[in-house]
Coordinates of C-alpha atoms in Angstrom, one line a residue:
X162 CA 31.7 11.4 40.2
X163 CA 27.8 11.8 41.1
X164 CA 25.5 10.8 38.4
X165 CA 24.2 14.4 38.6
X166 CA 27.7 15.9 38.2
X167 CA 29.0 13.8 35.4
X168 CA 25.4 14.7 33.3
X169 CA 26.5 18.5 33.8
X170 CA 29.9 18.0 32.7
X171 CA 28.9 15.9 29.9
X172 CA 26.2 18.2 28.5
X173 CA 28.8 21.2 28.6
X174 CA 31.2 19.6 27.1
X175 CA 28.4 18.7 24.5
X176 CA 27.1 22.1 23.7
X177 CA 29.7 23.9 24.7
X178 CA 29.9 27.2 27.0
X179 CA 28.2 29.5 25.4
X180 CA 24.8 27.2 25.9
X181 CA 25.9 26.5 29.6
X182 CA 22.6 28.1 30.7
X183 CA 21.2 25.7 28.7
X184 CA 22.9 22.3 29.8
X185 CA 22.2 23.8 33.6
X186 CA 18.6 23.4 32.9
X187 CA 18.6 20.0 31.3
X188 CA 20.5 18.8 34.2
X189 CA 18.2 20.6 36.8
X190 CA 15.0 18.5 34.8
X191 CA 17.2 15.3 34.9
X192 CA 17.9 15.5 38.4
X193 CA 14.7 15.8 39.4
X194 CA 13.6 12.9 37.1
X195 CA 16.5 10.6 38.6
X196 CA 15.6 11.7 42.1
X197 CA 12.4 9.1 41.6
X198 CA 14.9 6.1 41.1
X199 CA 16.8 6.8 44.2
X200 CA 16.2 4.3 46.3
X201 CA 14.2 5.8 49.7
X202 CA 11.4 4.2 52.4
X203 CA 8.9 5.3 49.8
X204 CA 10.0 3.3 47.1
X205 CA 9.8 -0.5 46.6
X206 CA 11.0 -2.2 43.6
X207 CA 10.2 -5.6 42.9
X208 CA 13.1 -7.2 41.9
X209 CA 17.2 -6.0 43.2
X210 CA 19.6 -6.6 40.9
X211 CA 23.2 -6.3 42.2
X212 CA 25.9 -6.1 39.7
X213 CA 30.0 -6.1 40.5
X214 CA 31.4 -4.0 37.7
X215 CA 34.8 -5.3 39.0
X216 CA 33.7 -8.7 37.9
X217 CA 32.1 -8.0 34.7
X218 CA 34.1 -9.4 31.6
X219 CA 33.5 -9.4 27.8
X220 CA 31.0 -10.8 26.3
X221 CA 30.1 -11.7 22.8
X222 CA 26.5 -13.3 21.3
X223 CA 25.2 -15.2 18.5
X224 CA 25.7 -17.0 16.1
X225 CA 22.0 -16.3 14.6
X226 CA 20.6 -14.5 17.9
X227 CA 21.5 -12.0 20.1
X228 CA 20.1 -13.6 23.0
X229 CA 22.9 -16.1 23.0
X230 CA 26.1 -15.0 24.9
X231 CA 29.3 -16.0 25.7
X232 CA 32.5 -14.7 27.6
X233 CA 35.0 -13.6 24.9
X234 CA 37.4 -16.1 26.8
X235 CA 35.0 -19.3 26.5
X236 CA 33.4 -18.6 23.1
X237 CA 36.8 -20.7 21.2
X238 CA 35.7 -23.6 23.0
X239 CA 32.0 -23.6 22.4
X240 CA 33.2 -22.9 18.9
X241 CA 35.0 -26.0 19.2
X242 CA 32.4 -27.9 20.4
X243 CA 29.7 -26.5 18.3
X244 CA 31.4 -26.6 15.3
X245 CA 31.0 -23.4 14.5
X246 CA 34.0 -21.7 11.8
X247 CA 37.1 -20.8 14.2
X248 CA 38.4 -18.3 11.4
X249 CA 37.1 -15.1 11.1
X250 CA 36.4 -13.5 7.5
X251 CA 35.2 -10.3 8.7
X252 CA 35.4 -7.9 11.4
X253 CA 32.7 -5.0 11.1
X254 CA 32.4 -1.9 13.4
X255 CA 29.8 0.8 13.6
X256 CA 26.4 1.2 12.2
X257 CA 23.9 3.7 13.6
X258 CA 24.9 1.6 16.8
X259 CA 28.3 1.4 18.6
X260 CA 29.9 4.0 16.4
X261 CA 30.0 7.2 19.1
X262 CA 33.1 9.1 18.6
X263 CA 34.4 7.1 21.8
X264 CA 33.8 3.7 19.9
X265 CA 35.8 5.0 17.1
X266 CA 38.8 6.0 19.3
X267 CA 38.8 2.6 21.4
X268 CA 39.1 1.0 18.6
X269 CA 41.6 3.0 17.0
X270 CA 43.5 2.6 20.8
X271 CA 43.7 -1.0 20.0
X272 CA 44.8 -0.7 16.4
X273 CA 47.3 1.9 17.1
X274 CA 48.9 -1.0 19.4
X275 CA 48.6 -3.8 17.0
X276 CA 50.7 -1.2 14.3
X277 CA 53.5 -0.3 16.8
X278 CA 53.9 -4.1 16.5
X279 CA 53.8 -3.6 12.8
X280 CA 50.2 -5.7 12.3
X281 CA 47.4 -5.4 10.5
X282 CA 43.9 -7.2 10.7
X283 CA 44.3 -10.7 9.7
X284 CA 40.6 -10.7 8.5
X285 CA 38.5 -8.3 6.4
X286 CA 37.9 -5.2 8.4
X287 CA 35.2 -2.0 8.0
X288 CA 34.0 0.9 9.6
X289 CA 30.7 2.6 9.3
X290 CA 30.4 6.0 11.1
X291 CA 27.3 6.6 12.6
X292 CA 26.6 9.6 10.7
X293 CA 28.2 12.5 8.7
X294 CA 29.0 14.5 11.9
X295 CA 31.2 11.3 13.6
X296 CA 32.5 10.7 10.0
X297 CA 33.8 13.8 9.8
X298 CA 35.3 14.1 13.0
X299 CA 37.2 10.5 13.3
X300 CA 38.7 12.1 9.9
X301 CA 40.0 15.4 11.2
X302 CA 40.9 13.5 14.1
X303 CA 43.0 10.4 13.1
X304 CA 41.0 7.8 14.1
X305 CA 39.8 7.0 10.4
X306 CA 43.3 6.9 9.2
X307 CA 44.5 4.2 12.1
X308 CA 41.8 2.3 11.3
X309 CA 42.9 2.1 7.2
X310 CA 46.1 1.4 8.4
X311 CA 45.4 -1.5 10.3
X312 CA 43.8 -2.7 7.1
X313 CA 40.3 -1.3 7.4
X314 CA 38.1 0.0 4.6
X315 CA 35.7 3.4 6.0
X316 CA 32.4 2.8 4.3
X317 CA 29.9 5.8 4.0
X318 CA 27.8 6.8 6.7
X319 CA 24.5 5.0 6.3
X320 CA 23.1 2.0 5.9
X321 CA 25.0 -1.3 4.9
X322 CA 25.9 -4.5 5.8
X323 CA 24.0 -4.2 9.2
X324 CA 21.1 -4.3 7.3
X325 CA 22.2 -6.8 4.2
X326 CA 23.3 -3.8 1.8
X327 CA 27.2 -6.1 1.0
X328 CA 27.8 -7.0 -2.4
X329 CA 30.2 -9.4 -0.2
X330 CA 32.4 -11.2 -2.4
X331 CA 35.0 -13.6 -0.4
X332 CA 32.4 -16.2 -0.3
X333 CA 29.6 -17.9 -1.8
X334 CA 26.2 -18.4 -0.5
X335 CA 26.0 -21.5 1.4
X336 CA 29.5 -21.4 2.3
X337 CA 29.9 -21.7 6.4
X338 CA 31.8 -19.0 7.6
X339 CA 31.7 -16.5 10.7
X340 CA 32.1 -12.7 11.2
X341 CA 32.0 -10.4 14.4
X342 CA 30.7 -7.6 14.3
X343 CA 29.1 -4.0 16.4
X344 CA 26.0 -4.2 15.4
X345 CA 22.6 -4.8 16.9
X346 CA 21.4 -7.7 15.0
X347 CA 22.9 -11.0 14.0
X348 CA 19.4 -12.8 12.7
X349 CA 20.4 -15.7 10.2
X350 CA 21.2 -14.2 6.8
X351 CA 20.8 -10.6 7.9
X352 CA 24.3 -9.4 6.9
X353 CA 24.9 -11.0 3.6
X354 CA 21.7 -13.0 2.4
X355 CA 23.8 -16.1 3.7
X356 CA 22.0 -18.5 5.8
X357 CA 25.7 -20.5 6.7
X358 CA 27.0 -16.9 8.0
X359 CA 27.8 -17.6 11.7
X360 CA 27.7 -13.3 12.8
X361 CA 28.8 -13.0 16.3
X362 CA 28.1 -9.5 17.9
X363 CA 30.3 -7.5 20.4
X364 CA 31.8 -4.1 21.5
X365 CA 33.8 -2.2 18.5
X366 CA 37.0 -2.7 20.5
X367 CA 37.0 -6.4 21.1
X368 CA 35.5 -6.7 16.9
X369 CA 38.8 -4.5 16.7
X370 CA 41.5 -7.3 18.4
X371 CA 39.4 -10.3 17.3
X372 CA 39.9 -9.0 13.1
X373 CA 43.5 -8.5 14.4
X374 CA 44.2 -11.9 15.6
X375 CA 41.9 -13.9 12.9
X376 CA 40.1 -16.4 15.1
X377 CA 37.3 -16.6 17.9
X378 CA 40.0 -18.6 20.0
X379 CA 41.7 -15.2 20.7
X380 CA 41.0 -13.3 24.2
X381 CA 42.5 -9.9 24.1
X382 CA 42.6 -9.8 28.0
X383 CA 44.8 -12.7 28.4
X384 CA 46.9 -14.4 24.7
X385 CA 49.8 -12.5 23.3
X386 CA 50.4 -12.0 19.7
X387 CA 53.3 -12.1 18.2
X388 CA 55.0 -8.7 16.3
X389 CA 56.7 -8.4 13.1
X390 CA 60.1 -8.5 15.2
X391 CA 59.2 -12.0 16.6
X392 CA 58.1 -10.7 19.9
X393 CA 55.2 -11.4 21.8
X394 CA 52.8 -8.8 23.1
X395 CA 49.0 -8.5 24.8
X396 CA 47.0 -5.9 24.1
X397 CA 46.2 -3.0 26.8
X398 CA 42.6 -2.3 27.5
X399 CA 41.5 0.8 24.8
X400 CA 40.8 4.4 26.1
X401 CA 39.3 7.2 23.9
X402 CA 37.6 10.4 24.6
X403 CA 34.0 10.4 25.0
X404 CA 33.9 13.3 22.9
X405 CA 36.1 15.9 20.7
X406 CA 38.3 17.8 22.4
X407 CA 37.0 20.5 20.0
X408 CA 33.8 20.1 18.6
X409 CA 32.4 18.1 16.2
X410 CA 32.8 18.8 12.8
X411 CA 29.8 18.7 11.2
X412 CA 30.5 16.9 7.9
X413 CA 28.9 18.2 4.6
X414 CA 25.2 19.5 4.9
X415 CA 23.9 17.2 1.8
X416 CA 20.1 18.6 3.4
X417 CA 17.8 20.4 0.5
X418 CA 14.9 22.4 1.9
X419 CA 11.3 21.1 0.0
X420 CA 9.8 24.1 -2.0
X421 CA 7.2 26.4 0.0
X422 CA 4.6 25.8 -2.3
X423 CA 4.6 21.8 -3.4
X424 CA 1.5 22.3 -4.7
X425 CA 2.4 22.6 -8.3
X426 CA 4.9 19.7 -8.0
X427 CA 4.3 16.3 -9.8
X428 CA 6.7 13.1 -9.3
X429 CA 6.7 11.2 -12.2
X430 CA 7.6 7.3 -11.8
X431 CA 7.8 5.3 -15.3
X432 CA 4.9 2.4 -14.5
X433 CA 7.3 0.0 -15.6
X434 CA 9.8 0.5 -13.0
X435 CA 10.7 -2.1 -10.9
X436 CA 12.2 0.0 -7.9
X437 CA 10.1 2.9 -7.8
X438 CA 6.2 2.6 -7.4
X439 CA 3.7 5.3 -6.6
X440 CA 2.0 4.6 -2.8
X441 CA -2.0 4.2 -3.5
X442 CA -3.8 5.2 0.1
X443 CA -4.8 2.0 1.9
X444 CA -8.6 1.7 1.9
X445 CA -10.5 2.9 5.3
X446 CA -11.8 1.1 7.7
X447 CA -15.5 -0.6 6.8
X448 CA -17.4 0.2 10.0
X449 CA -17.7 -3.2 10.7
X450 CA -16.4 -6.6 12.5
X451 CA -13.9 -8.5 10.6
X452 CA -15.6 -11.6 9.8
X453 CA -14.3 -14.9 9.1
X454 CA -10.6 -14.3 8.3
X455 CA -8.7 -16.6 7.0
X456 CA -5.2 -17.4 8.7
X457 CA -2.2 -16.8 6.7
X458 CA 0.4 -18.5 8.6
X459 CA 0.3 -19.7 12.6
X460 CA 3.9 -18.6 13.0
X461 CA 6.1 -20.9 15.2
X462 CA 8.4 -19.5 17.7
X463 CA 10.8 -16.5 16.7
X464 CA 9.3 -14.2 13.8
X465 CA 11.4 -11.2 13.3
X466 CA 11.2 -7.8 11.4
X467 CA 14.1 -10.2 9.2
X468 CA 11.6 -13.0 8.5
X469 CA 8.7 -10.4 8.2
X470 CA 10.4 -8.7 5.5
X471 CA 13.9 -9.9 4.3
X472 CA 16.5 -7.6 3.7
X473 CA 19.8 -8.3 1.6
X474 CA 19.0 -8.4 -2.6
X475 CA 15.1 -7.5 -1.3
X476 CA 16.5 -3.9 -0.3
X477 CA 16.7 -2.8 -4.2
X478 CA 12.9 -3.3 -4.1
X479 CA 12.3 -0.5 -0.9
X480 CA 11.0 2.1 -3.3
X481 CA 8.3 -0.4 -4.7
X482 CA 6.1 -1.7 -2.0
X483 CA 4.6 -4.1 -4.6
X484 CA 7.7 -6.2 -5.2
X485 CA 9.2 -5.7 -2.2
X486 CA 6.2 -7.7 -1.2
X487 CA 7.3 -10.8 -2.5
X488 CA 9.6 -11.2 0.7
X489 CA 5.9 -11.6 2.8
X490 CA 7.2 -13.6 5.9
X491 CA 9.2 -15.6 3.7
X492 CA 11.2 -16.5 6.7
X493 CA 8.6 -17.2 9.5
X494 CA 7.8 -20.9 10.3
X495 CA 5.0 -22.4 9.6
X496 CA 3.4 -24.3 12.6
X497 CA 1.9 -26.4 10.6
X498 CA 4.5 -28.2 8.7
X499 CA 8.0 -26.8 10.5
X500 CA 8.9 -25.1 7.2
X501 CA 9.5 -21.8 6.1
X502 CA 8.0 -20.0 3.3
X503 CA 4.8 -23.0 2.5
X504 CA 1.4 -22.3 3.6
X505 CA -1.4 -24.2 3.0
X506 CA -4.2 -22.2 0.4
X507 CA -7.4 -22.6 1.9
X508 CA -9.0 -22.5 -1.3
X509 CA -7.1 -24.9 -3.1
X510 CA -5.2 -27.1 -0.5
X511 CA -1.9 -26.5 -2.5
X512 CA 1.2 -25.5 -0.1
X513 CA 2.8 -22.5 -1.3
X514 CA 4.7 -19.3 -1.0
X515 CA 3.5 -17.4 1.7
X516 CA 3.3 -14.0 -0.7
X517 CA 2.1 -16.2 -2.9
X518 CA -0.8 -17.1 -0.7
X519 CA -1.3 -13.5 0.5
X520 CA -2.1 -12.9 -3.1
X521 CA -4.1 -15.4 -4.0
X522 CA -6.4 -14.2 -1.0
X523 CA -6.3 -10.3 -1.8
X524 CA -7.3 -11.3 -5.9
X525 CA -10.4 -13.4 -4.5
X526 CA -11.4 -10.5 -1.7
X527 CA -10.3 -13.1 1.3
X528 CA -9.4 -11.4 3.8
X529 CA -6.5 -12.7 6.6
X530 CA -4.9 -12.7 9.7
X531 CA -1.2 -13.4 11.0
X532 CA -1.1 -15.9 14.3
X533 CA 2.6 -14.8 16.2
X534 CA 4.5 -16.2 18.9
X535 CA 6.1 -14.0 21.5
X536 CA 7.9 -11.1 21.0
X537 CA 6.8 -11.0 17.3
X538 CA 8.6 -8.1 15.5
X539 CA 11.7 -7.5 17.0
X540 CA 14.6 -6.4 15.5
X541 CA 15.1 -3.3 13.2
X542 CA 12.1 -1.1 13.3
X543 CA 11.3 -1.7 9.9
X544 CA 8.8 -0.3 7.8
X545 CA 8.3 -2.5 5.6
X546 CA 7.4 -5.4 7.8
X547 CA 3.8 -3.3 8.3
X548 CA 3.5 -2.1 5.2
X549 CA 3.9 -5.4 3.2
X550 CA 1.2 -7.6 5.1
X551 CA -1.6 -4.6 4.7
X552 CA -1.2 -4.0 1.1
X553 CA -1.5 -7.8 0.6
X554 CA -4.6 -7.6 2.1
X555 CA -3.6 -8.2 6.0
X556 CA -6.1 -7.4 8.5
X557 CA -4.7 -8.0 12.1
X558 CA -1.8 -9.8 13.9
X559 CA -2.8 -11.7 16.8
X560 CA 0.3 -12.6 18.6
X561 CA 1.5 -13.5 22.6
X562 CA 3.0 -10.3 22.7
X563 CA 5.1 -7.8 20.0
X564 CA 8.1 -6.1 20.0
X565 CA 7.2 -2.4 21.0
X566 CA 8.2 -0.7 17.9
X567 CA 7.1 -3.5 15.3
X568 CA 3.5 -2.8 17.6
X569 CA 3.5 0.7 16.2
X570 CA 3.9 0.5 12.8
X571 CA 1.4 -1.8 12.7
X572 CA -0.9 0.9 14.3
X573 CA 0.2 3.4 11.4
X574 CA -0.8 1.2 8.6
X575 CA -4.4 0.6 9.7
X576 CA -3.8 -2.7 10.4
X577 CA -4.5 -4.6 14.3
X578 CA -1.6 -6.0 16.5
X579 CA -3.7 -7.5 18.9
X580 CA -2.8 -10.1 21.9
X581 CA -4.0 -12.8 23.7
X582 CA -5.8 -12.0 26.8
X583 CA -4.3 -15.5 27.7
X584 CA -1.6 -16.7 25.8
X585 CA -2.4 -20.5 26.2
X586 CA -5.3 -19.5 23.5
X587 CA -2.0 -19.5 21.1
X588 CA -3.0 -22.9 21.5
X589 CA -6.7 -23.1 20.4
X590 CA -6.4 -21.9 17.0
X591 CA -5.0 -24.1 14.6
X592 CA -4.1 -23.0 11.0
X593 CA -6.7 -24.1 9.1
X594 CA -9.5 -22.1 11.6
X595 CA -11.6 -19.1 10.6
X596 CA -11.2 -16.1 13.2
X597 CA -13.9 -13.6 13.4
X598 CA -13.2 -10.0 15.3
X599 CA -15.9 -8.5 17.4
X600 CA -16.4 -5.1 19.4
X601 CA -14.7 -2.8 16.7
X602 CA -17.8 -0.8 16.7
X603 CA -16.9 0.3 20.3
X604 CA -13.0 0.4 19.7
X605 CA -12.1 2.3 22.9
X606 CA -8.6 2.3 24.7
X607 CA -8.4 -0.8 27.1
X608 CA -11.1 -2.2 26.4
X609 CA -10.7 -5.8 24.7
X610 CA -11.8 -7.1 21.6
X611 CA -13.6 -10.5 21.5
X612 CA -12.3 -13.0 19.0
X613 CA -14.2 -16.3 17.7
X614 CA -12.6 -19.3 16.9
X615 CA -14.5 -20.9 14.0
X616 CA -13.0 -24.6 13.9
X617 CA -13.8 -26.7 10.5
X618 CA -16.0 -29.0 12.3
X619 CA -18.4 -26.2 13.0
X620 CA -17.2 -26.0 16.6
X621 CA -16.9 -22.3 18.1
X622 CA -14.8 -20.9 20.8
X623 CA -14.4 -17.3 22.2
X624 CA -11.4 -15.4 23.5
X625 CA -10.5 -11.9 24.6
X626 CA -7.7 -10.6 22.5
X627 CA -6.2 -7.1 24.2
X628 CA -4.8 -4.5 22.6
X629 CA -2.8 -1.1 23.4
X630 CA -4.5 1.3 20.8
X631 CA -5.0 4.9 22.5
X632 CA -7.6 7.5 20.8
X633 CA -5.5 8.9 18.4
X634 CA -4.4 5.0 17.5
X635 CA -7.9 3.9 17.1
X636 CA -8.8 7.4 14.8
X637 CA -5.5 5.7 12.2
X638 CA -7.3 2.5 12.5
X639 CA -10.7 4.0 11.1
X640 CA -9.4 6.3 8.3
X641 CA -7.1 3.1 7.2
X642 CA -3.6 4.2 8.3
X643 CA -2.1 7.3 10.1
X644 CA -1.3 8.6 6.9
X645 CA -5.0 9.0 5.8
X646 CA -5.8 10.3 9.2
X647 CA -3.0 13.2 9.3
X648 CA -4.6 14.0 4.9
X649 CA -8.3 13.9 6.6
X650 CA -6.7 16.4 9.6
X651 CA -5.5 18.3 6.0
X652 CA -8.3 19.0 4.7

């Protein structure tokens, strides 16, 4: 089927006849915006990639990473060889990623076959819908049901162990072990707060037959298992319905509408909580360059929204930015000694925690920068990763380049994600430097900012940082955050 013709039948199937007028137009607009990719004399591209679906097999990645990957059918033997835990405790599907009504029925389609044989999962085994409409739906449907028959436990629809929210008890922390699971992140200790938890990610069908079978050894395409009757059996290759036959059930609407008038409305937070705290506006920009910062951390190679701002036990903290603070980078590297969570205080010379630091600088008016690596701020697009280093008195992250989204939220909490205009000047600043920020005074899109190195010798040296701030960026950046731009718009 043409790309054009599958998007119309998919979008009627989605919202259904009576908007067929509807789905015709979206599908006119997204032929017209695939026509550009077609390939034509007009068009060059700079790089052909040729891929032979026929050839393609499955994969899974990690541990720790998601940029390592393996065939399912080789990752026993790098196992082996890596020494990496064969055995696997847990198999976890879903999340708000790969848990689509036809993830759900794949992997149903493979637990359905592993019952007829009369098996369950040898290992642990959950399921997170992707929200209250798929939950709903794999309910009325079935799917939910085969899946607790196989041995799995449905979780709610939200948040969980994707993001560290497992009161996981089967182990104790420290203890090597390995799961596979759906998700979109495998960082070390994002799941359960457990630095020896080897997580392994794939597709929610091959999580499916790999909980089934027990061990990373097993290729669904090719081993047998063995039924309660003694007889050996492979696995077919799942198929599931992209969507309902019917349409979606919708779930329970759990939405309440805010009053029309809020402005008599007071929230009141006891000052002694320790989960709920009161967000004070961040202060505006001062109309002038940021001298003389001092550097909080030269971070060394990845540095993650996980090592920016922890999750697991740190996620009963999200309603109090304060304490939730005291996770501050805690897992970046320090370039300067190869650890993680010590900094050297400029002040005093004493290593210590990096929130710690961040602290002790904010109390004595010292105000800092972060030095990143590539790619600094990938992962979950979490907010708390920009939040924590402005109200601890952060004033820019210099870095070789961000992760897009991490880029952003920097933006909205007043604070500079900044690059280098050559990223061998990662190289000329060293931790114990002074950086001073020029040109702010002119902040215009595209135009870069000019940075002095201030070296302890009394040496200078001067670098173009860049920086992908557009007009409405640069107006957060001078009331203090987007929040105190959009009250300013207010009033």
């Amino acid at each position: 089927m043409a790309p054009y013709s599958l998007l119309v039948t998919r979008l009627q199937k989605a919202l259904g006849v009576r908007q067929y007028h509807v789905a015709s137009v979206l599908c006119q607009r997204a032929k017209v915006a695939m026509s550009h990719f077609e390939p034509n004399e007009y068009i060059h591209y700079d790089q052909l990639i040729e891929i032979n679906l026929s050839e393609l097999k499955p994969h899974i990645n990690g541990p720790f990473t998601p940029d390592l990957a393996h065939p399912v059918a080789e990752v026993g033997k790098v196992a082996e060889k890596e020494g990496w835990p064969l055995d696997i405790r847990v198999g976890l599907i879903g999340s708000c990623t790969n848990s689509s009504y036809e993830d759900m029925g794949r992997s149903a389609a493979v637990a359905k076959q592993a019952l007829a044989h009369g098996l369950k999962c040898k290992s642990q085994f959950t399921i997170t819908p992707g929200s209250e409409q798929i939950r709903a739906t794999i309910e009325r449907d079935g799917y939910a049901q085969i899946l607790r028959d196989l041995g799995g436990i449905v979780l709610a629809n939200a948040c969980g162990p994707c993001i560290g929210q497992w009161d996981r008890k089967d182990i104790k922390k420290g203890e090597k072990n390995t799961i596979v699971t759906s998700y979109n992140r495998n960082f070390t200790g994002r799941n359960d707060a457990n630095p020896e938890t080897h997580a392994f990610v794939t597709s929610p069908e091959i999580v499916t037959a790999l909980a089934i079978a027990g061990t990373l050894k097993f290729n669904p395409e090719t081993d047998y298992l063995t039924g309660t009757d003694g007889k050996k059996f492979r696995l077919e290759a799942p198929d599931a319905d992209e969507l309902p036959k019917g349409e979606f059930d919708p779930g329970q609407d759990t939405y309440q509408h805010p009053p029309k008038d809020s402005s008599g409305q007071h929230v009141d937070v006891s000052p002694t909580s320790q989960r709920l705290q009161l967000l004070e506006p961040f202060d505006k920009w001062d109309g002038k360059d940021l001298e003389d910062l001092q550097i909080l951390i030269k971070v060394k190679g990845k540095c993650t929204t996980d090592h920016i701002s922890a999750a697991g036990p740190w996620l009963k903290f999200r309603g109090h930015l304060d304490n939730i603070s005291n996770n501050l980078l805690i897992g970046a590297i320090n370039i300067e000694n190869g650890k993680a969570n010590s900094v050297r205080n400029a002040v005093t010379q004493e290593f210590g925690p990096v929130p710690d630091t961040a602290r002790y600088y904010k109390k004595h008016g010292i105000r800092w920068v972060v030095i990143g690596d590539e790619n600094y701020g990938e992962g979950s697009s979490r907010e708390h990763a920009a939040l924590e280093p402005r109200h601890l008195g952060g004033r820019a992250i210099i870095t070789k380049s961000f992760a897009r989204i991490h880029e952003t939220n920097l933006k909205k909490q007043g604070l500079l994600p900044l690059t280098f205009a050559d990223p061998a000047d990662y190289n000329k600043i060293h931790p114990v430097d002074k950086l001073t920020i020029q040109g702010l005074k002119d902040f215009t899109p595209g135009k870069p900012l000019k940075c002095i190195i201030k070296h302890p010798n009394g040496t200078q040296e001067t670098i173009l940082l860049n920086h992908t701030f557009n007009e409405t960026q640069i107006e957060w950046f001078r009331a203090g955050s987007a929040l105190n731009r959009m009250k300013e718009l207010q009033q």
